[in-house]
């Protein structure tokens, strides 16, 4: 019976460790034990020490060793190959359109974040699913907010996600065409030019009252609109409003503004225009002209749907199908530009690619792979429920992507010199770059051990806990610590495979490594000033051949992305355990 329990505990500890970056959790293992053996619940108090011992033994192994043992001893609990991918639900009313056409329509006013990625990926995947057309459209009709650099930055992030588009459209190319649509509405009495002071306009809208401008005839409205185009009005002195109802329950629907004056140079058009369509008007016109069949966007846009529907009705155009999905929120970090900008300005984060942020640039720099982001989004799908994404969840998706591609290296934090005496002659140790892909070759660690003594650096904090115990220097030999002072003195203790295992680097041939460790930017509603820490240490010499952007696994530390490689120093960012 006890042997059976030990086997069950080992199985669940190994599986839990693999799912969580090499570190099993005692409580999680207990829950699995009780689910499989409910009859031991009454003995739980006496068994808890056994559980802890098993978890400690499993956690002392490297992630690769945990995986190898699980595959050998418990293959039945591994993920089954060929598991069917989760599919997106069908698009509503797709059969009512000649062709499915979707679009992703960002404003070029900032870098994309995880929420933007959801809209882009879903729109792209649905177009591909139906053999339709996917459009990238830049909504650039607010020149005060937009910058030229973001057009290309957005395209770079979308390409990184593996997305391509059939049509690329810049809305500001169509401003004069939109003037024609606006004149059509004015001629038919469906809109009007309002020259009321802004404060008065807002107050009347709040009270649901019509202003005197609403009663102007078409001729007068066209004259005023020409005046707007000719520069006879300054910003805030005249707007074009769509006639809806000033009693509408949706406040935004009370004669909404569809064109306004903005006296500010456009990043692409310069000073060519100063009358610009609003977001809602531009969206409606472009969706019609591009024959968009389905609009997929976050639920916070639901108030805009009514306005765009009114524009479609006024023009007599068929309305696309609008699908509002739940927002993606990221635990411990803001997504909106409005909240991130002051953090950058105050120096609390270091830029839009800060690895604590969930901007796509921040995620890529941290080492989160686009494939993992895309898979997470597809699994969440177009559900209307908001989803809070934790770093742990995102890491679990990313781990499946990076584990096969990340070569393994030793990194020793808190390095302390260890002198091992009585060693057999040895000069070079060869260790596989990846335990599952021997074809990738080996890395060589050079030790000068021909004189019966080997000098290496080990983690001083870890070795202090292993005093008077035998342990294995991974890939080298076993040692037993005899004395710990400024230097650790140890003696050779054989070559058989034992636990625990400790990583090391040669004393002479190594490289400085600085590992940045990002954690949650916000905790308990406030900024976490300890959310970015740096762990300095030593890596094996082969780390100096790595390049920025490489993904690696520092054994028994975690996965990391190489950020910079300088002369004799490597800077990396911890992706996750």
Coordinates of C-alpha atoms in Angstrom, one line a residue:
X1 CA 0.0 0.0 0.0
X2 CA 2.8 2.5 1.0
X3 CA 4.7 1.6 -2.2
X4 CA 1.6 2.3 -4.2
X5 CA 1.2 5.7 -2.6
X6 CA 4.8 6.6 -3.3
X7 CA 4.3 5.8 -6.9
X8 CA 1.1 7.8 -7.1
X9 CA 2.7 10.8 -5.4
X10 CA 5.8 10.6 -7.7
X11 CA 3.6 10.5 -10.8
X12 CA 1.5 13.6 -9.8
X13 CA 4.6 15.5 -8.5
X14 CA 6.4 15.0 -11.8
X15 CA 3.4 15.9 -13.9
X16 CA 2.7 19.0 -11.8
X17 CA 6.3 20.1 -12.0
X18 CA 6.4 19.8 -15.8
X19 CA 3.2 21.9 -16.1
X20 CA 4.8 24.6 -13.9
X21 CA 8.3 25.1 -15.1
X22 CA 9.9 22.4 -13.0
X23 CA 8.4 23.2 -9.6
X24 CA 5.7 21.0 -8.2
X25 CA 3.2 22.4 -5.6
X26 CA 2.5 20.4 -2.5
X27 CA -1.2 21.4 -2.4
X28 CA -1.7 20.5 -6.0
X29 CA -0.2 17.1 -5.5
X30 CA -2.3 16.5 -2.4
X31 CA -5.5 17.2 -4.4
X32 CA -4.5 14.8 -7.1
X33 CA -3.7 12.1 -4.5
X34 CA -7.1 12.5 -2.9
X35 CA -8.9 12.4 -6.3
X36 CA -7.2 9.1 -7.1
X37 CA -7.2 7.6 -3.5
X38 CA -10.0 9.3 -1.6
X39 CA -9.7 6.6 1.1
X40 CA -6.4 8.1 2.4
X41 CA -8.1 11.4 3.4
X42 CA -8.3 10.3 7.0
X43 CA -4.5 9.7 7.0
X44 CA -3.6 13.0 5.3
X45 CA -2.0 14.5 8.4
X46 CA 0.5 11.7 8.7
X47 CA 1.1 11.5 5.0
X48 CA 1.9 15.2 4.4
X49 CA 5.6 14.8 5.3
X50 CA 5.8 12.0 2.7
X51 CA 4.2 14.3 0.1
X52 CA 6.6 17.1 0.9
X53 CA 9.6 14.8 0.6
X54 CA 8.4 13.5 -2.8
X55 CA 7.8 17.1 -4.0
X56 CA 11.3 18.2 -2.8
X57 CA 12.9 15.2 -4.6
X58 CA 11.1 16.0 -7.8
X59 CA 11.9 19.7 -7.6
X60 CA 15.6 19.0 -7.2
X61 CA 15.6 17.5 -10.7
X62 CA 16.0 19.5 -13.9
X63 CA 13.0 20.0 -16.0
X64 CA 14.5 17.7 -18.7
X65 CA 15.1 15.0 -16.1
X66 CA 11.5 15.3 -14.8
X67 CA 10.2 15.0 -18.3
X68 CA 12.4 12.0 -19.1
X69 CA 11.3 10.1 -15.9
X70 CA 7.6 10.9 -16.6
X71 CA 7.9 9.6 -20.1
X72 CA 9.7 6.4 -18.9
X73 CA 7.6 5.6 -15.8
X74 CA 4.2 7.2 -16.4
X75 CA 3.7 7.7 -20.2
X76 CA -0.1 7.4 -19.7
X77 CA -0.4 10.8 -18.1
X78 CA 1.4 12.7 -20.9
X79 CA -0.7 14.7 -23.3
X80 CA -2.1 12.5 -26.0
X81 CA -0.7 13.3 -29.5
X82 CA -3.2 14.2 -32.2
X83 CA -5.5 15.9 -29.7
X84 CA -8.0 17.8 -31.8
X85 CA -7.5 21.5 -32.0
X86 CA -10.2 23.7 -30.6
X87 CA -12.1 25.3 -33.5
X88 CA -13.7 28.7 -33.8
X89 CA -17.5 28.7 -33.9
X90 CA -19.0 29.5 -37.3
X91 CA -19.7 33.1 -38.3
X92 CA -23.3 34.1 -38.1
X93 CA -25.1 34.8 -41.4
X94 CA -21.9 34.0 -43.4
X95 CA -24.1 32.4 -46.1
X96 CA -25.8 35.7 -46.7
X97 CA -22.7 37.3 -48.2
X98 CA -21.1 36.7 -51.5
X99 CA -17.7 36.5 -49.7
X100 CA -16.6 36.8 -46.1
X101 CA -14.6 40.0 -45.7
X102 CA -13.1 40.9 -42.3
X103 CA -10.9 43.8 -41.3
X104 CA -8.5 44.8 -38.5
X105 CA -8.7 48.6 -38.2
X106 CA -6.1 50.0 -35.7
X107 CA -5.5 53.7 -35.2
X108 CA -1.7 54.3 -35.7
X109 CA -1.3 56.0 -32.3
X110 CA 0.6 53.4 -30.4
X111 CA 2.0 49.9 -30.3
X112 CA -0.3 46.9 -30.3
X113 CA -1.1 45.1 -27.1
X114 CA -2.7 41.7 -26.3
X115 CA -6.2 43.1 -26.7
X116 CA -5.4 44.3 -30.2
X117 CA -3.9 41.0 -31.1
X118 CA -7.2 39.3 -30.2
X119 CA -9.1 41.4 -32.8
X120 CA -6.5 40.9 -35.4
X121 CA -6.1 37.2 -35.0
X122 CA -9.8 36.4 -34.9
X123 CA -10.5 38.6 -38.0
X124 CA -7.6 36.9 -39.9
X125 CA -8.5 33.4 -38.9
X126 CA -12.2 33.8 -39.8
X127 CA -11.3 35.2 -43.3
X128 CA -9.0 32.2 -43.8
X129 CA -11.6 29.8 -42.5
X130 CA -14.1 30.9 -45.1
X131 CA -11.6 31.5 -47.9
X132 CA -12.4 35.2 -47.7
X133 CA -10.5 38.5 -47.6
X134 CA -8.7 40.0 -44.7
X135 CA -8.1 43.8 -44.7
X136 CA -5.6 45.8 -42.7
X137 CA -7.0 49.3 -42.4
X138 CA -5.4 52.3 -40.7
X139 CA -8.0 54.5 -39.1
X140 CA -5.9 57.7 -39.2
X141 CA -8.4 60.6 -39.1
X142 CA -7.3 62.1 -35.8
X143 CA -3.9 63.7 -36.7
X144 CA -3.3 64.9 -33.1
X145 CA -3.1 61.3 -31.9
X146 CA -1.3 59.6 -34.8
X147 CA 2.4 59.3 -35.6
X148 CA 4.1 58.1 -38.8
X149 CA 6.2 55.5 -36.9
X150 CA 3.2 53.4 -35.9
X151 CA 2.0 52.5 -39.4
X152 CA 5.1 50.3 -39.9
X153 CA 5.3 49.2 -36.3
X154 CA 1.8 47.8 -36.4
X155 CA 2.6 45.9 -39.6
X156 CA 5.8 44.5 -38.0
X157 CA 3.8 43.2 -35.0
X158 CA 1.1 41.6 -37.2
X159 CA 3.7 39.9 -39.3
X160 CA 5.4 38.6 -36.1
X161 CA 2.0 37.0 -35.3
X162 CA 2.1 35.2 -38.6
X163 CA -0.7 37.4 -40.1
X164 CA -0.8 38.6 -43.7
X165 CA -3.4 40.7 -45.4
X166 CA -5.0 40.7 -48.8
X167 CA -5.8 44.5 -48.8
X168 CA -4.0 47.3 -47.0
X169 CA -6.0 50.6 -46.7
X170 CA -5.1 54.0 -45.3
X171 CA -8.4 55.8 -44.4
X172 CA -6.8 59.3 -44.9
X173 CA -6.4 58.5 -48.6
X174 CA -10.2 58.7 -48.8
X175 CA -11.0 62.0 -47.1
X176 CA -12.2 63.8 -50.2
X177 CA -14.4 60.8 -51.1
X178 CA -15.9 61.2 -47.6
X179 CA -16.5 64.8 -48.2
X180 CA -18.8 63.7 -51.1
X181 CA -20.7 61.3 -48.8
X182 CA -21.1 64.2 -46.3
X183 CA -22.5 66.5 -49.0
X184 CA -25.0 63.8 -50.0
X185 CA -26.3 63.7 -46.4
X186 CA -26.5 67.5 -46.2
X187 CA -28.3 67.7 -49.5
X188 CA -30.9 65.2 -48.4
X189 CA -31.5 66.9 -45.0
X190 CA -30.1 64.0 -43.1
X191 CA -27.3 66.0 -41.5
X192 CA -26.5 69.6 -40.7
X193 CA -23.6 71.9 -39.9
X194 CA -23.7 73.0 -36.3
X195 CA -22.0 76.3 -35.4
X196 CA -23.1 76.4 -31.7
X197 CA -20.4 76.9 -29.2
X198 CA -19.0 73.6 -28.0
X199 CA -20.2 74.1 -24.4
X200 CA -23.7 74.9 -25.6
X201 CA -23.8 71.9 -27.9
X202 CA -22.8 69.6 -25.0
X203 CA -25.4 71.1 -22.7
X204 CA -28.2 70.7 -25.2
X205 CA -27.2 67.2 -25.9
X206 CA -27.2 66.4 -22.2
X207 CA -30.7 67.8 -21.9
X208 CA -31.9 66.2 -25.2
X209 CA -32.7 69.5 -26.8
X210 CA -32.4 70.4 -30.5
X211 CA -30.3 73.5 -31.4
X212 CA -31.3 76.1 -33.9
X213 CA -28.8 74.8 -36.5
X214 CA -30.8 71.6 -36.8
X215 CA -33.5 73.6 -38.7
X216 CA -31.2 75.0 -41.3
X217 CA -32.1 74.1 -44.9
X218 CA -29.8 72.1 -47.2
X219 CA -28.6 75.1 -49.1
X220 CA -27.5 76.8 -45.9
X221 CA -25.8 73.6 -44.7
X222 CA -23.9 73.2 -47.9
X223 CA -22.7 76.8 -47.8
X224 CA -21.5 76.3 -44.2
X225 CA -19.8 73.0 -45.1
X226 CA -17.9 74.7 -48.0
X227 CA -16.9 77.4 -45.5
X228 CA -15.4 74.6 -43.3
X229 CA -13.5 73.2 -46.2
X230 CA -12.2 76.7 -47.2
X231 CA -10.8 77.4 -43.7
X232 CA -13.4 80.0 -42.8
X233 CA -13.9 78.3 -39.4
X234 CA -11.4 77.4 -36.8
X235 CA -11.2 74.2 -34.7
X236 CA -14.3 73.9 -32.5
X237 CA -16.4 76.5 -34.4
X238 CA -18.3 74.2 -36.8
X239 CA -19.0 70.5 -37.0
X240 CA -21.3 68.3 -39.2
X241 CA -23.8 66.3 -37.2
X242 CA -26.0 63.4 -38.3
X243 CA -29.7 63.8 -37.6
X244 CA -30.9 60.9 -35.4
X245 CA -32.9 61.8 -32.2
X246 CA -32.0 64.1 -29.5
X247 CA -34.1 62.0 -27.1
X248 CA -32.1 58.8 -27.8
X249 CA -31.3 56.8 -24.6
X250 CA -27.8 56.2 -25.9
X251 CA -26.3 59.7 -25.2
X252 CA -23.7 59.1 -28.0
X253 CA -26.5 58.7 -30.5
X254 CA -28.0 62.2 -30.0
X255 CA -27.1 63.9 -33.3
X256 CA -23.5 62.6 -33.3
X257 CA -20.7 64.6 -34.9
X258 CA -19.5 63.0 -38.1
X259 CA -17.0 65.6 -39.3
X260 CA -15.0 68.2 -37.4
X261 CA -12.1 70.7 -37.9
X262 CA -8.7 69.7 -36.6
X263 CA -6.0 72.3 -37.1
X264 CA -3.0 70.0 -36.8
X265 CA -0.6 68.5 -39.4
X266 CA -1.4 64.9 -40.4
X267 CA 1.6 62.4 -40.2
X268 CA 1.0 61.4 -43.9
X269 CA -1.0 64.3 -45.4
X270 CA 0.6 67.2 -43.7
X271 CA -1.5 70.4 -43.8
X272 CA -3.6 69.3 -46.8
X273 CA -6.8 68.8 -44.8
X274 CA -8.2 70.4 -41.7
X275 CA -11.7 68.8 -41.8
X276 CA -11.6 65.2 -40.7
X277 CA -14.3 62.5 -40.5
X278 CA -14.9 61.0 -37.0
X279 CA -14.0 57.4 -36.3
X280 CA -17.7 56.3 -36.6
X281 CA -18.3 58.0 -39.9
X282 CA -15.0 56.8 -41.4
X283 CA -15.6 53.2 -40.2
X284 CA -19.1 53.1 -41.7
X285 CA -18.0 54.5 -45.1
X286 CA -14.9 52.3 -45.4
X287 CA -16.8 49.1 -44.2
X288 CA -19.3 49.8 -47.0
X289 CA -16.8 50.6 -49.7
X290 CA -14.6 47.6 -48.9
X291 CA -17.7 45.3 -48.7
X292 CA -16.8 44.2 -45.1
X293 CA -19.2 41.3 -44.2
X294 CA -18.2 40.8 -40.5
X295 CA -16.8 43.2 -38.0
X296 CA -15.1 41.5 -35.0
X297 CA -14.2 43.9 -32.2
X298 CA -14.0 44.2 -28.4
X299 CA -17.2 44.7 -26.4
X300 CA -16.3 48.3 -25.4
X301 CA -17.2 49.3 -29.0
X302 CA -20.8 48.3 -28.5
X303 CA -21.9 51.9 -28.0
X304 CA -20.4 52.8 -31.4
X305 CA -22.4 50.2 -33.2
X306 CA -25.6 52.3 -32.9
X307 CA -24.0 55.3 -34.5
X308 CA -22.6 53.4 -37.4
X309 CA -25.9 51.6 -38.0
X310 CA -27.6 55.1 -38.3
X311 CA -25.0 56.1 -40.9
X312 CA -25.7 52.9 -42.9
X313 CA -29.4 53.5 -42.7
X314 CA -29.1 57.1 -43.8
X315 CA -27.1 56.0 -46.8
X316 CA -29.3 53.0 -47.6
X317 CA -26.4 50.6 -47.3
X318 CA -26.6 47.0 -46.1
X319 CA -25.2 46.6 -42.6
X320 CA -22.3 44.2 -41.9
X321 CA -22.6 41.7 -39.1
X322 CA -21.1 43.2 -35.9
X323 CA -19.6 40.6 -33.5
X324 CA -18.6 42.0 -30.1
X325 CA -16.3 39.8 -28.1
X326 CA -15.1 40.0 -24.5
X327 CA -12.0 42.0 -23.6
X328 CA -8.7 40.4 -22.8
X329 CA -7.2 41.8 -19.6
X330 CA -3.8 41.0 -18.3
X331 CA -3.3 40.4 -14.6
X332 CA -1.0 42.9 -12.9
X333 CA -0.5 45.1 -15.9
X334 CA -2.5 47.8 -17.8
X335 CA -3.0 47.5 -21.5
X336 CA -4.3 50.9 -22.5
X337 CA -2.0 53.6 -23.9
X338 CA -3.7 56.1 -21.6
X339 CA -2.4 54.2 -18.5
X340 CA 1.0 53.2 -19.9
X341 CA 2.1 56.6 -21.2
X342 CA 2.4 58.2 -17.7
X343 CA 4.3 55.2 -16.4
X344 CA 6.9 55.7 -19.1
X345 CA 7.0 59.4 -18.6
X346 CA 7.6 58.9 -14.8
X347 CA 10.3 56.4 -15.5
X348 CA 8.3 53.5 -13.8
X349 CA 8.6 51.4 -16.9
X350 CA 11.4 51.7 -19.5
X351 CA 9.5 52.0 -22.7
X352 CA 6.8 50.3 -24.8
X353 CA 8.9 47.1 -25.0
X354 CA 9.4 46.9 -21.2
X355 CA 9.2 43.1 -20.5
X356 CA 6.6 43.7 -17.7
X357 CA 4.1 45.1 -20.2
X358 CA 1.6 43.1 -22.3
X359 CA 2.3 45.2 -25.4
X360 CA 3.3 42.8 -28.2
X361 CA 6.7 44.5 -28.2
X362 CA 7.0 43.8 -24.5
X363 CA 5.9 40.2 -24.8
X364 CA 8.4 39.5 -27.7
X365 CA 11.2 41.1 -25.7
X366 CA 10.4 39.0 -22.7
X367 CA 10.6 35.8 -24.9
X368 CA 6.9 35.1 -25.3
X369 CA 6.5 33.6 -28.8
X370 CA 3.9 34.9 -31.2
X371 CA 2.7 31.3 -31.8
X372 CA 1.8 31.0 -28.0
X373 CA -0.1 34.3 -28.1
X374 CA -2.0 33.2 -31.2
X375 CA -2.9 29.8 -29.7
X376 CA -4.1 31.4 -26.5
X377 CA -6.4 33.8 -28.4
X378 CA -7.9 31.1 -30.6
X379 CA -8.6 29.0 -27.4
X380 CA -10.4 32.0 -25.8
X381 CA -12.2 32.6 -29.1
X382 CA -14.9 35.2 -29.7
X383 CA -16.7 34.6 -26.4
X384 CA -18.6 37.7 -25.0
X385 CA -17.1 37.0 -21.5
X386 CA -14.2 39.1 -20.5
X387 CA -11.0 37.1 -19.9
X388 CA -8.4 37.8 -17.3
X389 CA -5.1 36.3 -18.6
X390 CA -2.5 35.5 -15.9
X391 CA 1.2 35.4 -16.6
X392 CA 1.0 31.7 -15.5
X393 CA -1.5 30.9 -18.1
X394 CA 0.4 32.7 -20.9
X395 CA 3.6 31.0 -19.7
X396 CA 2.0 27.5 -20.0
X397 CA 1.2 28.2 -23.6
X398 CA 4.6 29.6 -24.3
X399 CA 6.4 26.8 -22.6
X400 CA 5.1 24.3 -25.1
X401 CA 6.5 26.4 -27.9
X402 CA 9.9 27.3 -26.5
X403 CA 10.8 24.0 -24.8
X404 CA 11.7 22.2 -28.1
X405 CA 13.6 25.1 -29.5
X406 CA 15.5 26.4 -26.5
X407 CA 19.0 25.0 -26.2
X408 CA 20.3 24.4 -22.6
X409 CA 23.0 26.3 -20.9
X410 CA 24.4 26.6 -17.3
X411 CA 23.9 29.9 -15.4
X412 CA 25.3 30.1 -11.9
X413 CA 23.8 32.9 -9.7
X414 CA 25.7 33.9 -6.5
X415 CA 28.9 32.3 -7.8
X416 CA 31.3 30.9 -5.3
X417 CA 34.6 29.2 -6.1
X418 CA 34.7 25.4 -5.4
X419 CA 37.9 23.5 -5.4
X420 CA 37.4 19.8 -5.8
X421 CA 40.3 17.5 -4.9
X422 CA 41.1 13.9 -5.8
X423 CA 39.5 14.2 -9.2
X424 CA 40.4 11.8 -12.1
X425 CA 42.2 13.3 -15.1
X426 CA 39.7 15.4 -17.1
X427 CA 40.0 18.4 -19.4
X428 CA 36.7 18.7 -21.3
X429 CA 33.1 17.9 -20.6
X430 CA 30.6 17.5 -23.5
X431 CA 26.9 18.1 -22.8
X432 CA 24.0 18.0 -25.3
X433 CA 22.7 21.3 -26.4
X434 CA 19.2 19.8 -26.1
X435 CA 18.5 16.5 -24.4
X436 CA 15.7 15.5 -26.9
X437 CA 17.6 16.6 -30.0
X438 CA 21.1 15.0 -30.1
X439 CA 21.5 16.1 -33.7
X440 CA 22.0 19.7 -32.6
X441 CA 25.3 18.6 -31.1
X442 CA 27.1 19.4 -27.9
X443 CA 28.5 22.3 -25.9
X444 CA 32.0 21.9 -24.4
X445 CA 33.0 23.0 -21.0
X446 CA 36.7 23.1 -20.5
X447 CA 38.1 22.2 -17.0
X448 CA 41.8 22.0 -16.1
X449 CA 41.6 18.8 -14.1
X450 CA 44.7 16.9 -15.2
X451 CA 46.5 17.5 -11.9
X452 CA 43.9 15.8 -9.7
X453 CA 42.1 19.1 -8.9
X454 CA 39.2 20.9 -10.6
X455 CA 38.1 24.5 -9.9
X456 CA 34.5 25.5 -10.7
X457 CA 32.0 28.1 -9.7
X458 CA 28.7 27.0 -8.1
X459 CA 25.7 28.8 -6.6
X460 CA 27.0 29.6 -3.1
X461 CA 23.5 29.8 -1.6
X462 CA 22.5 26.4 -3.0
X463 CA 25.8 24.7 -1.9
X464 CA 25.5 26.1 1.6
X465 CA 22.3 24.0 2.0
X466 CA 24.1 20.9 0.8
X467 CA 27.0 20.9 3.2
X468 CA 28.2 17.5 4.3
X469 CA 26.0 15.9 1.5
X470 CA 26.9 14.2 -1.7
X471 CA 25.6 15.9 -4.8
X472 CA 26.3 15.8 -8.5
X473 CA 27.8 18.5 -10.6
X474 CA 25.7 18.0 -13.7
X475 CA 27.5 16.2 -16.5
X476 CA 30.8 16.2 -14.5
X477 CA 31.0 14.0 -11.4
X478 CA 29.8 13.8 -7.8
X479 CA 31.3 15.8 -4.9
X480 CA 31.1 16.0 -1.2
X481 CA 31.6 19.3 0.5
X482 CA 34.2 19.3 3.3
X483 CA 34.4 23.0 4.2
X484 CA 32.8 26.3 3.2
X485 CA 34.7 29.5 3.8
X486 CA 35.6 32.1 1.2
X487 CA 36.1 29.1 -1.0
X488 CA 34.2 25.8 -1.0
X489 CA 36.4 22.9 -0.5
X490 CA 35.1 19.5 -1.7
X491 CA 36.4 16.1 -2.7
X492 CA 35.6 13.9 -5.6
X493 CA 32.8 11.3 -4.7
X494 CA 32.4 9.1 -7.7
X495 CA 30.6 9.1 -11.0
X496 CA 27.3 7.3 -10.4
X497 CA 24.1 9.3 -11.2
X498 CA 22.7 10.7 -7.9
X499 CA 20.5 13.5 -6.7
X500 CA 20.5 16.4 -6.0
X501 CA 22.2 17.9 -9.0
X502 CA 23.9 21.3 -9.1
X503 CA 25.0 23.3 -12.2
X504 CA 28.4 24.8 -12.4
X505 CA 30.8 26.7 -14.8
X506 CA 34.5 26.4 -15.1
X507 CA 36.5 28.7 -12.9
X508 CA 38.6 30.0 -15.8
X509 CA 36.4 29.9 -18.9
X510 CA 33.1 31.5 -18.3
X511 CA 31.2 34.7 -19.1
X512 CA 29.3 37.3 -17.0
X513 CA 25.5 36.9 -17.3
X514 CA 23.0 39.5 -16.1
X515 CA 19.5 38.1 -15.8
X516 CA 16.6 40.5 -15.6
X517 CA 13.6 39.1 -13.8
X518 CA 10.2 40.8 -14.5
X519 CA 7.2 40.2 -12.3
X520 CA 3.8 41.8 -12.0
X521 CA 3.9 45.6 -12.5
X522 CA 0.9 46.1 -10.2
X523 CA 0.1 44.4 -6.9
X524 CA -2.9 45.0 -4.6
X525 CA -3.9 48.0 -6.8
X526 CA -0.6 49.8 -6.6
X527 CA 2.6 50.0 -8.5
X528 CA 5.1 47.2 -7.6
X529 CA 8.5 48.9 -7.2
X530 CA 10.1 45.5 -7.0
X531 CA 8.7 44.3 -10.3
X532 CA 12.0 44.3 -12.1
X533 CA 15.0 42.7 -10.5
X534 CA 18.4 41.7 -11.8
X535 CA 20.3 38.5 -10.9
X536 CA 24.0 38.6 -11.7
X537 CA 26.0 35.5 -12.2
X538 CA 28.3 33.5 -14.5
X539 CA 27.4 31.5 -17.5
X540 CA 29.3 28.8 -19.4
X541 CA 31.7 30.2 -22.0
X542 CA 29.5 29.1 -25.0
X543 CA 26.9 31.7 -23.9
X544 CA 29.1 34.4 -25.5
X545 CA 28.2 32.9 -28.9
X546 CA 24.5 33.6 -28.4
X547 CA 22.8 36.4 -30.2
X548 CA 20.1 38.9 -29.2
X549 CA 16.7 37.3 -29.7
X550 CA 17.9 33.7 -29.0
X551 CA 15.7 31.7 -26.6
X552 CA 17.5 29.5 -24.2
X553 CA 16.9 27.5 -21.0
X554 CA 19.2 28.2 -18.1
X555 CA 19.1 24.8 -16.5
X556 CA 17.2 24.8 -13.1
X557 CA 16.6 28.6 -13.5
X558 CA 14.1 28.9 -16.4
X559 CA 13.7 30.0 -20.0
X560 CA 15.2 33.3 -21.1
X561 CA 15.6 35.5 -24.1
X562 CA 19.0 37.0 -24.9
X563 CA 18.6 40.8 -24.9
X564 CA 22.2 42.0 -25.4
X565 CA 25.6 40.4 -26.0
X566 CA 28.6 42.6 -25.2
X567 CA 32.3 41.8 -24.8
X568 CA 32.4 39.1 -22.1
X569 CA 28.9 39.9 -20.8
X570 CA 25.5 38.5 -21.8
X571 CA 22.3 40.2 -20.7
X572 CA 19.1 38.1 -20.7
X573 CA 15.5 38.4 -19.6
X574 CA 13.8 35.6 -17.7
X575 CA 10.7 34.6 -19.7
X576 CA 9.3 32.2 -17.2
X577 CA 10.3 29.1 -15.2

